[in-house]
PDB file of C-alpha atoms in Angstrom:
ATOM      1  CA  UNK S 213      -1.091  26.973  -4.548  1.00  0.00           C
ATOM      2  CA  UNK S 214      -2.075  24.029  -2.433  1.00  0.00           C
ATOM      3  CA  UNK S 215      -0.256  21.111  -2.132  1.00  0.00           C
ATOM      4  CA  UNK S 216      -2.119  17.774  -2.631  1.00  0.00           C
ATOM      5  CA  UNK S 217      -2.117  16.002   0.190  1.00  0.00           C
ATOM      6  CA  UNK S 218      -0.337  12.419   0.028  1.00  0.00           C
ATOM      7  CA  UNK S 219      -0.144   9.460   2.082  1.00  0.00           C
ATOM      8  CA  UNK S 220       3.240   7.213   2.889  1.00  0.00           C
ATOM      9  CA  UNK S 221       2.803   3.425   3.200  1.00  0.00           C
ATOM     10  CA  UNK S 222       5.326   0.919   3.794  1.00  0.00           C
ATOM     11  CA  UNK S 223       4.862  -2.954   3.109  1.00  0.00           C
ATOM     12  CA  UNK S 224       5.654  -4.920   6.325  1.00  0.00           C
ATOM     13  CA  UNK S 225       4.684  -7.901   5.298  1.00  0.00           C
ATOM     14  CA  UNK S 226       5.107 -10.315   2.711  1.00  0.00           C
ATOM     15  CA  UNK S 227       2.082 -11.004   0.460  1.00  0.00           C
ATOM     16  CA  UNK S 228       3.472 -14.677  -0.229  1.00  0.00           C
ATOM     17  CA  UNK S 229       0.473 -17.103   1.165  1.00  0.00           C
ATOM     18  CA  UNK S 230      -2.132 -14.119   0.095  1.00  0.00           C
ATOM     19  CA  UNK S 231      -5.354 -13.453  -1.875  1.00  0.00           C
ATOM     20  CA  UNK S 232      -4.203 -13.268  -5.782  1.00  0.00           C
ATOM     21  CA  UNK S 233      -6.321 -10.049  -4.996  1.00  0.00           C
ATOM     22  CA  UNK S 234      -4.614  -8.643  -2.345  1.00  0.00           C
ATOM     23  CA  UNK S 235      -1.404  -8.944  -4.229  1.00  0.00           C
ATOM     24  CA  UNK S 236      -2.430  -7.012  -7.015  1.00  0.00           C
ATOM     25  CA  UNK S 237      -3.313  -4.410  -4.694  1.00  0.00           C
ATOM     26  CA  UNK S 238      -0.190  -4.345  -3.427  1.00  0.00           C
ATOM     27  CA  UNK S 239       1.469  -4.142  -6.812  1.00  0.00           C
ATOM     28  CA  UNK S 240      -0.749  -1.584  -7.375  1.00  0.00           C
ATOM     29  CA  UNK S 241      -0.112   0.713  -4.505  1.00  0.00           C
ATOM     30  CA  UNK S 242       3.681   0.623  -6.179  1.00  0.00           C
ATOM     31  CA  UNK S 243       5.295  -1.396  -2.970  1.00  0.00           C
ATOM     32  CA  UNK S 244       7.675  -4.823  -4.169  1.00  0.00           C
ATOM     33  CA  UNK S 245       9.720  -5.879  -1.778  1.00  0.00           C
ATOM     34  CA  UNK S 246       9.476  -5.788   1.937  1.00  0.00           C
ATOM     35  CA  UNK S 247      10.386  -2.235   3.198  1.00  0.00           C
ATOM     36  CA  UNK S 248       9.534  -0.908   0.137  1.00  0.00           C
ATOM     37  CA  UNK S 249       7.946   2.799   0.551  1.00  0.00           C
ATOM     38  CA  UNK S 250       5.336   4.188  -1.532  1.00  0.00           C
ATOM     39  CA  UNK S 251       3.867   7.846  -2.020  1.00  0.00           C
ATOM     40  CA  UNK S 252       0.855   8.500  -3.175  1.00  0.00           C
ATOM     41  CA  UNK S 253      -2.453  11.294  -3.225  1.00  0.00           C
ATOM     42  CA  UNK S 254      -4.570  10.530  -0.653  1.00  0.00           C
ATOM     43  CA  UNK S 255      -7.604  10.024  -2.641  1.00  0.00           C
ATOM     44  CA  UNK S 256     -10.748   7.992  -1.693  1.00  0.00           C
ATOM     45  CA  UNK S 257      -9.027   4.886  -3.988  1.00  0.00           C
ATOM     46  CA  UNK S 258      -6.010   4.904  -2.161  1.00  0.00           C
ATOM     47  CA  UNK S 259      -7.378   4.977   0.964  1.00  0.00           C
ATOM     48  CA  UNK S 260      -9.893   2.115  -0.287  1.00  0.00           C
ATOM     49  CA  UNK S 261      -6.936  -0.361  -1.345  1.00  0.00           C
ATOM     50  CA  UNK S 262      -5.053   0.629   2.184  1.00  0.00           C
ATOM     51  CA  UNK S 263      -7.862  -0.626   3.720  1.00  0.00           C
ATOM     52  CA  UNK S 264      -8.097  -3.762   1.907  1.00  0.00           C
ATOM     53  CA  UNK S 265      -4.529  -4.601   2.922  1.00  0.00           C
ATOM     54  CA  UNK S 266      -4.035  -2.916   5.963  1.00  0.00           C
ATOM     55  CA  UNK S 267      -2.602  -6.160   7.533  1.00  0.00           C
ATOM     56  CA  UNK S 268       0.142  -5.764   5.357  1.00  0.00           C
ATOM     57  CA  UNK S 269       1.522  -2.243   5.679  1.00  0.00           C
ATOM     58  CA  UNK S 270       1.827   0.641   7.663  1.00  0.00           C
ATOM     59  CA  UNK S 271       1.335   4.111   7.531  1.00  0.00           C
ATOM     60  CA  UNK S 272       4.029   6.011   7.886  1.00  0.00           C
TER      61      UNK S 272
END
């Protein structure tokens, strides 16, 4: 059995001041608050939308 592999991400800062764009991402990668911590399969998607807003999280 192999384990998908999945990717941590952390929102670091706040989206406030953003693209309305950029926030959806960010609601869609599951983070709400600052802090918050999100799991998820690293897929090509994922990766995509981490891109997008990499000025606003980190990988943890």
């Amino acid at each position: 059995m192999t384990a998908t592999p999945t990717v941590k991400i952390k929102l670091v800062r706040s989206p406030i001041g953003t693209k309305e764009s950029h926030r959806a991402t960010v609601r869609g990668l599951g983070l709400r608050k600052i802090n918050s911590v999100s799991e998820l399969q690293d897929t090509p998607a994922v990766r995509g939308m981490i891109n997008k807003i990499s000025y606003l999280v980190q990988v943890l």
